[in-house]
Each structure stands twice: as structure tokens, then as C-alpha cells.
Amino acid sequence: MKPALAFILLVSFIETWKLVSVEAKVFVVLMEDDPVVMMSLRNDENIAIYKERMTREHDVFLESLLEKGSYVKLYSYTHLLNGFAIYVTDKKVLHVLESAEKVRLIHEDTKLQKLTTHTPELLGITTGVWPALGGAMLAGEGVVIGFIDTGINPFHPSFTNEASSATGSAGEQFPPSACNGKIVGAQYFARAAIAAGEFNSTRDYASPFDADGHGRQVPSSTAAGNHGIPVMANNFNYGYASGMAPGAQISVYKALYPFGGYMSDVVAAVDQAVEDGVDVLSLSIGPASVPSGPSAFLNVLELELLFATKAGVLVVQAAGNGGPSSSSILSFSPWITSVAASITDRRYNNSIRLGDGQSLIGTGLAPPTIGGVFFPVAAAADVCQRNITAGLVESCQDADPFIRSLVRGKLIICTYTFDFESEAATIATVADTISKIGAAGFILTMDPDIGSEQIKGATVTLQVPGVILNNMESSSALWEYYNSNTMRSRSGIAIGFRATARILDGREATYTGSAPVVASYSSRGPDVNNALLETADVLKPTIMAPGSSIWAAWSPNSEGDQYIKGQNFALLSGTSMATPHIAGIAALIKQKHPDWSPAAITSAMMTTANFTATPGVPILAQQKNKLSPATPI
């Protein structure tokens, strides 16, 4: 049968079903076996055979479980996912699939409104600037932004281009064709790192390819990433991404590695960038502390950046993440545009509904529990082997202590302990543990001794249902409900679990429309002149841009951040996220006014930026446990 005819018949069949039952729904079912991309298949023929086998296995699986006529298989997913989409009219079908072996996840298909990653719209670029420059695809055209960082993944959709302009350095994971018209230059600098013995050839790649956990292709995508790229993370579409100047070109200078970098390598990179003729230079990097010597302005890197500015290159640098302490700025010189970070009006909230009707608010970019039903709740310590100390299992970092027969199908209460603060434990590992033990999801509660100002890894995207109750009030309410509904023996062993709950979908963003607020981590002025922290007569930071919870391109090969390993996009925060916003906007101004100097471009941004939230109402700044009116520093 011809594909077009088959599709027409399938649509006709489904439409007929719709007339019969309004309960008909589509579900996506993911299986436990690996898809094609996870397999080491050497040629196209082997790939085709494997995909055909997976499709056949899906058909046999469904035929063995479900009555003929009770479902229609719409798709078999074989390349990126191992699973299928199934159209059903009977709720019994869902119950059968939920209890079937080898089913990893069932997710009800939903209609979602597709959004951009928001900051271009938030800054007024989409309606005011892009149309004036010929549209998004041309915004920034003819302008080259240089990035000194940990490299780039040229295969990411944010940087792909059908054109070819092979001027980059070939090397590991980076063929000459990677310089494709979007990426017009790419080189790496590692001589100082090699000399110091810190360059690891098995990990760091002797090429411009980004293998660092900080995924510093992040700045590249935020400033000049392609327009309208689907933001896929853990098999969910969070919207469509765009750089500030999607039409701009990128030149990459890799001088940093997982361990950091050396100033001499960075200076060499700046030198090459200016020689190559970049228009804007973005540095989401800075020194670890104020350089020693008579003046912070006179170290080699600062002078190199001065010369870059004199050559007509606008240098944009992150202010640092040492806030809210005063004089924590790490971008000192007056010739550098130093960027502070704000939070935006986008929120990713999640909640859990308890069996007694309570609704507790938290966070967690995670799918909901299946089917809208309530699942039994069990504390980690109550469903583990008795010879294991409770404190060792409450963080849910290891699957081995859990008793599989007790945890299967339950929501497990874990605790955010001091191990998370020291990064010995992670939320990503919690999710991995829950997946391994076959639980329905997890609830992460706060340890009373820690508090809840900053939850490390709270914005990691998850594949299993989960919610982080990031305040003591919600955590206490859950424990009170759980303890009052758990039956125990005289020795204190849990023998009955009557507490129930369901987790809602935490992946849908809400937009409050509120004004930006200076992020607590964003470094403050006043600027300093030397290591003695003597105040300099230079106003810093220069300008503020969105820096909190920003979607940006990530390298799936990155090893340094286990929260988001294997993902193409990540939700990140820091002044390093704010900096490329300003670099991209500077590129738009440069396109419109190619003869303007770096000082003129920075002045244009400063003098047209908002300095109040609304007329007469100051922008606020996060301080320790409070909000205060923001100041120029």
C-alpha cells in the first residue's frame, strides 16, 4: 500500500472512532530496550535491520496483550526513542499496558502551546528589532561574534548551516566541514594547559570541540543561535530557541577546559580573534579573584582586552557570580562591558496533591504521574533493607538498599541532605534511582538543618515524575500527612502505607509579567582597583540582562555536569548566561550602525535600558533573604 493512501485510511479510521467514543486518547509508550542511537551499529544496513526488528517487536507486543480493534498503532519510534504511539478508545487498554513488562513510561499526549525560550520576546527584540533588520533569519547578518570559552559542538542544530566555509581547525570530533557558514572560525589554545600538566588528551579534545561540563556553547547559542530550534530535553519539547542575533556568524576560540584555563591561553585566543576580524567578543569567564599588583586594570588579560577594544572590537564580559556581597565584581576595566544577571518572569512550578486534598507547591521539571491516579507514598527508610542506616538511604542515591517488592508503584519520599550541598548527591541520581527500582516517582523534602534558599540541580530536566518541596512548610506538611497514615509495628517498622498522592506536570512554564530583579548571585560593585579592594572610580556592572533559568544549547558529550549529561539543551543560570544576551544585542546594533565604536554601542545600550520596573517604581535586587531597591552598583 502506498504511504499516502495508508495515511488517508488511518485518518479516516480514527475519525470514525471519534464518532463512536469521546474517550479516545493517544498515549506514547516507551519501552525499556535501547533505540538505534544507543546502539553501536556500523552501517546503514544494520540500522535498517534493527529498526525493522524494533517495529516488529512493537506489533507483537501489542497483539499479544490487546484485543484486535481496541487500538490503532500510529507510530513506531525506533531512532531516538524505543516506543510507539497508540490510539485507544477503552481505558482497559491503558491499564493493561501499565502492568505490562518492559514498559518504561506511558505519557498521555497533550496539546501544548509552543513558546520561544522567552528572552528575545522579553527584551522586545522579536517585535521591535528583528522586523527592522529584515526578520529573525537576517538579524545580525554580516556581524561576527567571537566566543572565548570551552569550544562548541558544531553538530548542534543551533549552529548547523548548509553553507560551507572551512576555515576552522580540524581535530577530534571537529572535521574541517564543521566551519559551515554559521561557524566561520574555530580554533583551540591549550599550550599553557599542556605545559601545566592539566590537559587530559582523553577527555579535553585537541580540537575546538566542546567536551566540558560547563557546556560553553551556551553563550554561542544565546547570542547567535539559529532561529526556531526545538528545545528538546528528556524527550519533551519545552519550546523553540533563538539567539538574540540569529543571523550573526560565530567564531570560536577554545581556551578553557573542565579544570578552567590559563590566562596565557586566553590572551592568545583574544589575539587570534581580533586578527580574524570579529566584531564582538564574548567572555563568560573571569579571574577567580582580584589580580595582585598595583591595579586590577594592568594585568595582561585586561590590557589585551583594552587593545581589542581599541581595534574596534566590543568586549563583553560576565560580572561574576559572587553576589550579593559588595565589591564582588570580577570584570574591572572601564573598556569592558561588564554584565550583571537578572531573574525573569518565567517560572517552572510543580505541585503534588495528597490523598487528603492538600496541594503542596514545589519545583521539578518532571512529567506527571501516570493516568491522574493517586499512588501510595513511602519514605525511603521504610522500604529499604533493615540493616542499612536510615541516613544513608534517605538521599536516594543508591538503588541497592531498596526492597523492590515494597517500592514498585509507590512515590518515594527522599530528603535533600547536606550531601546535596557538597555535590556528593544529586537530584539527577535520585531520578536514576527511582527509575531503577521501579517506583512511580519521588518527592524530595528539605532537611530542617539546611534551609531552602538555593537547591542545587533544581532546574535539571527529569524523565521520571518528581517534585522538590523546596520549603520547610510544604516538607513538614507532607511528613505530617505521611506519618499519620502509615501503620507501624511496635518496633516502628512500617507495615501499611495508606498515604497517597499524585504529582502534576512540572514542565509547563508560567509567565508572571513581573519586572526583572537583580539575581542574588550576580556580583555587585563598587568596582575595585586592586587586591586590597580599594574602590575604583569606575561604575560597574555596566548593564544587566536575563541570566536565571535560561534555556541554551548544551553539548551531550559534556562530562563535567552529571545533572544534564546527554542533553542537547539545558536550563542554566549565572552572569555567564546574561553576557551573551548583551553580545547578541550588540551585534544587532553593529549591523544597523557598522561604523559605531565599542563605546558608542555600549552607550546606546546603557542609555536606552530600563532603570525602573514601572514609572516611579525601582527595580529590585535579591539580597540575603530579602528584596531591596537596586542601585547602579
XYZ file of C-alpha atoms in Angstrom:
633
model
C 0.000 0.000 0.000
C 1.284 3.483 -0.838
C 2.211 5.549 2.258
C -0.120 8.410 1.325
C -3.068 6.035 0.887
C -2.257 4.263 4.147
C -2.206 7.597 5.968
C -5.576 8.619 4.499
C -7.136 5.313 5.567
C -5.637 5.622 9.045
C -7.010 9.149 9.484
C -10.418 8.005 8.228
C -10.399 5.097 10.694
C -9.521 7.353 13.620
C -12.165 9.916 12.694
C -14.751 7.112 12.634
C -13.649 6.086 16.133
C -14.103 9.630 17.339
C -17.770 9.455 16.365
C -18.121 6.310 18.469
C -16.261 7.320 21.659
C -15.281 10.683 23.082
C -12.962 8.847 25.493
C -10.483 8.036 22.726
C -6.949 9.228 23.525
C -3.416 8.910 22.277
C -0.654 7.618 24.530
C 3.062 7.428 23.978
C 4.567 4.256 25.366
C 8.303 3.999 25.896
C 9.952 0.611 26.146
C 12.989 -0.387 28.187
C 15.208 -1.563 25.324
C 17.586 0.895 23.668
C 16.750 2.812 20.471
C 19.036 2.985 17.431
C 21.033 5.948 18.689
C 22.117 3.997 21.749
C 23.396 1.078 19.710
C 26.831 0.635 18.161
C 25.597 -0.054 14.639
C 28.271 0.179 11.987
C 26.380 0.693 8.744
C 23.041 1.733 7.263
C 22.052 -1.868 6.586
C 22.440 -2.837 10.232
C 20.489 0.243 11.298
C 17.641 -0.617 8.942
C 17.532 -4.217 10.204
C 17.485 -3.077 13.842
C 14.733 -0.526 13.238
C 12.635 -3.118 11.390
C 13.083 -5.565 14.251
C 12.017 -2.954 16.816
C 8.887 -2.129 14.817
C 8.017 -5.814 14.575
C 8.540 -6.245 18.319
C 6.136 -3.367 18.988
C 3.467 -5.067 16.850
C 3.944 -8.470 18.501
C 3.880 -6.855 21.948
C 0.557 -5.124 21.282
C -1.052 -8.105 19.557
C -0.150 -10.359 22.488
C -1.747 -8.029 25.058
C -4.646 -6.208 23.444
C -7.803 -7.240 21.664
C -7.909 -6.625 17.954
C -9.857 -3.467 17.202
C -9.240 -1.881 20.606
C -6.313 0.224 19.412
C -4.508 1.709 16.447
C -0.740 1.983 16.481
C 0.083 5.378 14.971
C 3.874 5.299 15.016
C 6.794 3.122 15.999
C 9.636 5.136 17.499
C 12.955 3.468 16.776
C 15.674 6.058 16.255
C 15.681 8.419 19.238
C 13.200 6.502 21.345
C 12.137 2.887 21.598
C 8.397 3.050 21.805
C 5.188 3.723 19.985
C 2.163 5.998 19.850
C -1.126 4.219 20.319
C -4.669 5.463 19.788
C -7.158 3.803 22.154
C -10.867 4.043 22.922
C -11.045 1.863 26.008
C -9.482 2.699 29.378
C -8.806 -1.009 29.873
C -6.076 -0.778 27.246
C -4.161 1.718 29.377
C -4.460 -0.462 32.478
C -3.136 -3.472 30.563
C -0.144 -1.509 29.274
C 0.640 -0.069 32.709
C 1.058 -3.539 34.163
C 2.971 -4.990 31.216
C 6.624 -5.917 31.471
C 9.265 -3.899 29.586
C 7.135 -0.739 29.611
C 9.258 2.127 30.913
C 6.831 5.036 30.695
C 3.350 5.880 29.482
C 2.574 9.507 28.732
C -0.744 10.890 27.599
C -0.427 13.023 24.511
C -1.402 16.628 25.205
C -1.927 19.765 23.140
C 0.670 22.319 24.049
C 1.174 25.924 23.096
C 4.621 26.290 21.534
C 6.639 29.160 23.002
C 10.140 30.610 22.317
C 12.695 30.429 25.113
C 11.269 33.803 26.005
C 14.200 36.205 26.479
C 14.147 37.602 22.901
C 10.478 38.375 23.445
C 11.056 39.634 26.983
C 13.661 42.111 25.703
C 11.396 43.353 22.904
C 13.662 42.025 20.153
C 11.109 39.909 18.315
C 8.673 42.748 17.640
C 10.907 45.806 17.601
C 14.327 44.842 16.285
C 14.136 41.747 14.113
C 11.468 43.132 11.732
C 13.526 46.317 11.260
C 16.542 44.218 10.264
C 14.711 42.064 7.747
C 13.374 39.365 10.043
C 14.840 36.911 12.524
C 16.905 34.989 9.987
C 18.722 38.165 8.898
C 19.060 39.816 12.296
C 22.779 40.166 12.907
C 23.753 39.276 9.343
C 27.278 40.328 8.454
C 28.373 40.533 12.102
C 30.784 38.009 13.625
C 30.674 37.282 17.353
C 33.767 35.673 18.842
C 33.492 33.390 21.864
C 36.425 32.557 24.090
C 35.336 29.561 26.062
C 35.399 25.775 26.068
C 34.561 25.322 22.412
C 31.456 24.348 20.534
C 29.572 21.319 19.302
C 29.252 22.094 15.576
C 26.632 19.393 15.098
C 24.094 21.044 17.393
C 21.032 22.317 15.464
C 21.586 25.803 16.882
C 24.744 26.059 14.748
C 24.100 23.986 11.638
C 24.153 25.560 8.196
C 24.035 24.130 4.682
C 26.770 26.501 3.523
C 30.458 25.610 3.720
C 33.403 27.792 4.637
C 36.099 25.513 6.007
C 38.448 27.848 7.834
C 38.457 26.172 11.243
C 40.996 23.901 12.908
C 40.292 20.244 12.230
C 40.755 17.778 15.067
C 38.990 15.300 17.319
C 35.217 15.470 16.804
C 35.727 18.568 14.669
C 36.144 17.957 10.915
C 37.004 20.857 8.568
C 33.400 20.854 7.346
C 32.282 21.940 10.831
C 33.059 25.509 9.755
C 29.852 25.745 7.815
C 28.988 29.376 7.199
C 27.332 29.787 10.603
C 30.528 28.813 12.380
C 33.095 30.746 10.358
C 36.116 30.060 12.512
C 37.133 27.638 15.235
C 40.484 27.155 16.938
C 41.769 25.861 20.240
C 44.504 27.065 22.579
C 45.977 24.698 25.141
C 49.730 25.140 25.297
C 49.740 26.524 28.826
C 47.287 23.858 29.943
C 49.503 21.161 28.446
C 52.614 22.609 29.994
C 50.936 22.675 33.407
C 50.024 19.017 33.030
C 46.295 19.646 33.318
C 45.264 18.974 29.731
C 43.816 15.470 29.539
C 44.022 14.269 25.948
C 41.468 11.503 26.575
C 38.870 13.976 27.835
C 39.615 17.513 26.689
C 39.854 17.022 22.898
C 42.678 18.567 20.914
C 40.225 20.495 18.809
C 37.591 23.255 19.150
C 35.007 20.626 20.115
C 33.265 21.315 23.420
C 33.595 18.419 25.862
C 33.346 20.485 29.036
C 30.607 20.097 31.594
C 30.015 23.832 31.646
C 28.911 23.446 28.026
C 30.218 26.775 26.930
C 28.496 26.536 23.598
C 25.789 28.008 25.841
C 26.938 31.607 25.157
C 27.158 30.945 21.417
C 23.561 29.755 21.183
C 22.200 32.530 23.403
C 23.906 35.256 21.399
C 23.637 33.923 17.849
C 21.964 30.515 17.796
C 19.717 29.695 14.853
C 16.098 30.793 14.999
C 13.242 28.472 15.942
C 15.189 25.417 17.156
C 13.071 22.920 19.161
C 14.227 22.744 22.769
C 14.141 19.005 23.406
C 15.229 17.756 26.825
C 14.446 14.285 28.133
C 12.058 13.691 25.256
C 9.929 16.774 25.930
C 9.610 19.929 23.820
C 9.985 22.985 26.051
C 9.505 25.465 23.203
C 11.662 26.968 20.464
C 15.024 28.611 20.985
C 16.645 31.546 19.248
C 19.739 33.598 19.797
C 19.483 37.360 20.115
C 21.056 37.747 16.655
C 20.176 34.548 14.756
C 21.701 35.839 11.525
C 25.101 36.597 13.058
C 28.088 34.346 12.488
C 30.135 32.634 15.164
C 33.877 32.289 15.600
C 35.002 30.018 18.429
C 38.261 30.134 20.378
C 38.595 27.257 22.804
C 40.921 28.239 25.633
C 39.132 26.787 28.654
C 38.702 23.205 29.781
C 36.922 21.323 32.588
C 39.574 22.412 35.054
C 39.398 26.047 33.911
C 42.127 27.663 31.873
C 45.232 29.781 31.840
C 45.466 33.466 31.105
C 48.181 32.944 28.531
C 45.967 30.661 26.517
C 43.093 33.125 26.805
C 45.251 36.025 25.738
C 46.403 34.049 22.692
C 42.785 33.393 21.869
C 41.875 37.080 22.155
C 44.783 37.879 19.914
C 43.635 35.477 17.244
C 40.045 36.637 17.478
C 40.968 40.234 16.853
C 43.227 39.183 13.982
C 40.361 37.253 12.490
C 38.215 40.387 12.499
C 35.425 39.549 14.936
C 33.095 42.447 15.701
C 32.047 41.447 19.221
C 33.984 39.339 21.704
C 32.075 37.499 24.434
C 33.800 36.213 27.554
C 31.609 34.360 30.001
C 34.744 33.943 32.075
C 36.803 35.925 34.530
C 39.517 35.626 37.167
C 38.908 33.694 40.357
C 39.837 36.757 42.406
C 41.116 40.301 42.014
C 44.599 40.112 40.439
C 47.536 41.127 42.605
C 49.557 44.187 41.711
C 49.100 47.941 41.826
C 45.957 47.884 39.685
C 43.489 45.274 38.510
C 43.380 47.155 35.213
C 47.029 46.451 34.431
C 47.195 42.653 34.289
C 47.953 41.099 30.916
C 44.440 39.987 30.073
C 42.913 43.372 30.904
C 45.458 45.064 28.706
C 44.847 42.615 25.909
C 41.160 43.449 26.117
C 41.988 47.133 26.044
C 43.847 46.611 22.794
C 40.968 44.605 21.423
C 38.647 47.486 22.219
C 40.988 49.948 20.588
C 40.933 47.763 17.487
C 37.169 48.266 17.304
C 36.042 45.034 18.964
C 33.366 45.347 21.626
C 34.350 43.161 24.593
C 31.504 41.830 26.731
C 32.357 40.020 29.972
C 30.432 38.373 32.810
C 30.457 40.428 36.010
C 30.873 37.329 38.185
C 28.705 35.213 40.456
C 29.926 36.471 43.837
C 26.820 38.391 44.861
C 25.125 39.717 46.827
C 28.342 40.805 48.552
C 29.564 44.286 47.663
C 32.741 44.709 45.593
C 32.416 41.144 44.288
C 32.797 42.291 40.677
C 35.358 40.345 38.614
C 35.199 42.395 35.416
C 37.053 45.570 36.285
C 38.297 47.687 33.413
C 36.362 50.666 32.057
C 36.850 49.489 28.464
C 34.950 46.246 29.128
C 31.165 45.960 29.107
C 30.511 44.074 32.361
C 27.186 42.245 32.545
C 25.082 41.553 35.638
C 22.270 38.986 35.745
C 18.576 39.259 36.479
C 15.831 36.749 37.054
C 12.998 36.752 34.514
C 9.254 36.404 34.849
C 9.237 32.753 33.732
C 8.556 30.171 36.405
C 8.582 26.389 36.348
C 6.460 25.340 39.280
C 5.301 21.876 40.184
C 2.925 20.554 42.805
C 1.792 17.374 44.483
C -1.758 16.583 45.544
C -2.191 14.461 48.621
C -4.946 11.983 49.294
C -6.450 14.227 51.968
C -6.951 17.067 49.469
C -3.857 19.132 50.282
C -1.902 20.639 47.380
C 1.781 21.339 48.083
C 3.775 23.645 45.799
C 7.342 22.908 44.783
C 9.586 22.710 41.743
C 10.773 20.000 39.365
C 10.900 19.915 35.569
C 9.392 16.456 35.510
C 6.436 14.644 33.913
C 3.329 13.905 35.972
C 2.454 10.561 37.465
C 0.599 8.360 35.028
C -3.124 8.477 34.474
C -4.068 11.108 37.036
C -4.440 8.422 39.707
C -3.135 8.514 43.285
C -0.174 6.310 44.198
C 0.861 5.017 47.639
C 3.556 7.073 49.338
C 6.503 5.552 51.231
C 9.531 7.074 52.910
C 12.836 5.772 51.594
C 13.885 4.494 55.022
C 10.655 2.495 55.330
C 11.147 0.495 52.117
C 14.832 -0.355 52.454
C 16.679 -3.248 53.995
C 16.626 -3.125 57.799
C 20.401 -3.382 58.242
C 21.007 -0.112 56.394
C 21.310 3.119 58.369
C 18.374 5.390 57.534
C 20.635 8.361 56.966
C 22.413 6.525 54.157
C 19.256 5.872 52.163
C 17.171 8.975 52.748
C 19.006 10.861 49.969
C 18.033 8.091 47.474
C 21.446 7.940 45.822
C 21.725 4.136 45.636
C 19.191 1.628 44.336
C 20.668 -1.424 46.072
C 19.200 -0.945 49.601
C 15.607 -0.674 48.338
C 13.309 -3.682 48.552
C 11.818 -3.951 45.083
C 8.547 -5.554 46.170
C 7.890 -2.653 48.550
C 8.814 0.251 46.266
C 7.237 -0.792 42.981
C 4.377 1.534 42.100
C 4.948 3.884 45.039
C 6.028 7.516 45.355
C 9.221 7.556 47.413
C 9.992 10.346 49.879
C 13.660 11.332 49.725
C 15.445 14.070 51.667
C 17.649 16.916 50.464
C 20.564 16.404 52.856
C 23.957 18.063 53.275
C 25.278 15.602 50.686
C 23.468 17.627 48.017
C 25.124 20.827 49.201
C 28.576 19.248 48.855
C 27.569 17.724 45.493
C 28.172 14.213 46.787
C 24.484 13.691 45.989
C 22.429 14.989 43.054
C 18.790 15.224 42.079
C 19.639 13.518 38.788
C 20.835 10.481 40.758
C 17.599 10.477 42.745
C 15.676 10.211 39.476
C 18.008 7.465 38.265
C 17.469 5.503 41.478
C 13.692 5.812 41.175
C 13.844 4.555 37.595
C 15.999 1.563 38.578
C 13.813 0.436 41.459
C 10.546 0.733 39.518
C 8.922 3.334 41.744
C 6.197 5.644 40.433
C 8.145 8.819 41.229
C 9.814 10.737 44.039
C 9.158 13.600 46.452
C 12.247 15.441 47.664
C 11.776 17.118 51.046
C 14.025 19.595 52.813
C 16.281 18.797 55.750
C 15.389 21.275 58.559
C 19.098 21.879 59.210
C 19.765 23.155 55.684
C 17.070 25.625 54.752
C 15.918 26.143 51.175
C 17.426 29.300 49.703
C 19.304 27.501 46.922
C 18.529 23.969 45.733
C 21.395 22.630 43.638
C 20.171 20.967 40.470
C 16.562 22.078 40.918
C 16.289 23.016 37.219
C 17.532 19.698 35.853
C 15.034 18.089 33.472
C 13.839 14.669 34.599
C 12.375 11.626 32.885
C 10.536 10.302 35.937
C 7.771 12.045 37.897
C 9.263 14.086 40.711
C 8.678 17.177 42.800
C 11.057 19.140 45.026
C 9.320 20.610 48.060
C 11.809 23.443 48.424
C 10.413 24.948 51.612
C 10.025 23.621 55.126
C 6.314 24.364 55.296
C 5.469 22.012 52.430
C 8.014 19.427 53.574
C 6.582 19.396 57.102
C 3.025 19.115 55.786
C 3.948 16.068 53.720
C 5.695 14.322 56.593
C 2.779 15.013 58.935
C 0.345 13.520 56.418
C 2.605 10.534 55.785
C 3.265 9.719 59.430
C -0.408 9.914 60.346
C -1.287 7.463 57.547
C 1.478 4.898 57.976
C 0.813 1.811 60.077
C 3.782 0.600 62.125
C 4.615 -2.380 64.272
C 5.572 -1.982 67.923
C 9.216 -1.911 66.834
C 8.490 1.001 64.485
C 8.651 -0.904 61.184
C 6.209 0.360 58.559
C 3.675 -2.381 57.763
C 0.972 -0.418 55.933
C 1.071 2.579 53.586
C -2.224 4.443 53.433
C -0.874 7.862 52.362
C -1.453 8.546 48.662
C -0.530 11.324 46.247
C -0.071 12.244 42.625
C 2.492 14.560 41.046
C 1.421 17.129 38.462
C 3.302 18.148 35.318
C 6.190 20.487 36.165
C 7.358 21.145 32.599
C 4.913 23.879 31.622
C 6.179 27.420 32.146
C 4.108 30.255 33.557
C 4.839 33.927 32.922
C 4.097 36.419 35.654
C 4.764 39.605 33.700
C 6.778 40.918 36.638
C 9.794 43.198 36.201
C 13.326 41.774 36.253
C 15.065 41.503 39.614
C 18.823 41.503 40.200
C 19.747 37.877 40.922
C 21.249 37.204 44.333
C 24.352 35.576 42.846
C 25.087 38.453 40.462
C 28.283 40.266 41.515
C 27.908 43.805 42.807
C 30.071 46.906 42.697
C 31.574 49.230 43.568
C 34.464 48.362 41.292
C 37.853 47.792 42.857
C 41.287 48.962 41.749
C 43.446 46.262 43.353
C 43.577 43.222 45.593
C 43.271 45.482 48.626
C 39.720 46.191 47.388
C 40.335 49.910 47.170
C 37.424 51.465 45.324
C 37.996 52.488 41.716
C 36.256 55.443 40.105
C 34.588 53.185 37.521
C 30.899 52.345 37.570
C 30.368 48.586 37.472
C 28.498 46.466 36.465
C 27.808 48.178 33.157
C 24.401 46.702 32.349
C 22.070 43.874 33.335
C 20.442 41.149 31.229
C 18.470 37.948 31.848
C 20.671 35.317 33.496
C 18.478 32.976 35.548
C 16.924 29.756 34.217
C 17.893 30.389 30.603
C 17.466 27.647 28.001
C 20.553 27.281 25.853
C 22.411 24.749 23.739
C 24.315 22.070 25.601
C 26.814 19.505 24.401
C 25.528 15.962 25.059
C 29.162 14.825 25.250
C 29.808 17.038 28.255
C 31.268 15.063 31.151
C 31.565 17.691 33.849
C 27.925 18.188 34.826
C 26.061 14.976 35.601
C 22.781 16.867 36.048
C 22.320 17.288 32.308
C 24.680 14.780 30.732
C 23.449 13.578 27.359
C 21.097 16.502 26.731
C 21.078 18.938 23.797
C 19.595 21.782 25.836
C 19.927 22.827 29.445
C 18.319 25.352 31.771
C 21.168 27.331 33.327
C 21.792 30.400 35.478
C 24.652 32.828 36.038
C 26.173 36.019 34.718
C 27.692 33.783 32.046
C 24.139 33.417 30.736
C 23.467 37.161 30.849
C 26.639 38.046 28.941
C 25.709 36.517 25.550
C 22.366 38.332 25.650
C 24.307 41.597 25.580
C 26.771 40.268 22.975
C 23.876 39.375 20.680
C 22.156 42.721 21.157
C 25.459 44.464 20.451
C 25.625 42.517 17.175
C 22.186 43.831 16.202
C 23.322 47.395 16.853
C 26.542 46.773 14.925
C 24.541 45.537 11.947
C 22.454 48.694 11.959
C 25.402 51.008 12.651
C 28.553 49.296 11.333
C 30.700 52.388 11.860
C 29.897 52.769 15.571
C 32.718 52.268 18.058
C 32.513 49.830 21.001
C 31.933 52.777 23.332
C 29.061 54.045 21.178
C 27.390 50.639 21.147
C 27.710 50.233 24.916
C 26.424 53.770 25.429
C 23.423 53.040 23.230
C 22.537 50.008 25.328
C 23.054 51.777 28.660
C 21.124 54.916 27.782
C 18.119 53.019 26.393
C 17.919 50.333 29.103
C 15.133 50.450 31.664
C 16.188 51.736 35.075
C 12.817 51.360 36.769
C 10.415 48.433 36.898
C 7.488 50.721 36.065
C 7.407 54.528 36.130
C 8.408 55.592 39.612
C 8.966 52.055 40.893
C 12.594 50.959 41.282
C 13.980 47.672 40.020
C 14.560 45.374 42.976
C 17.599 43.298 43.901
C 17.763 39.995 45.727
C 19.738 40.285 48.939
C 20.092 37.658 51.633
C 16.509 36.630 52.408
C 15.015 39.932 51.252
C 14.436 42.289 48.329
C 15.823 45.818 48.263
C 15.753 48.628 45.675
C 18.554 48.100 43.154
C 21.293 50.716 42.755
C 23.786 51.478 39.948
C 26.236 49.120 41.672
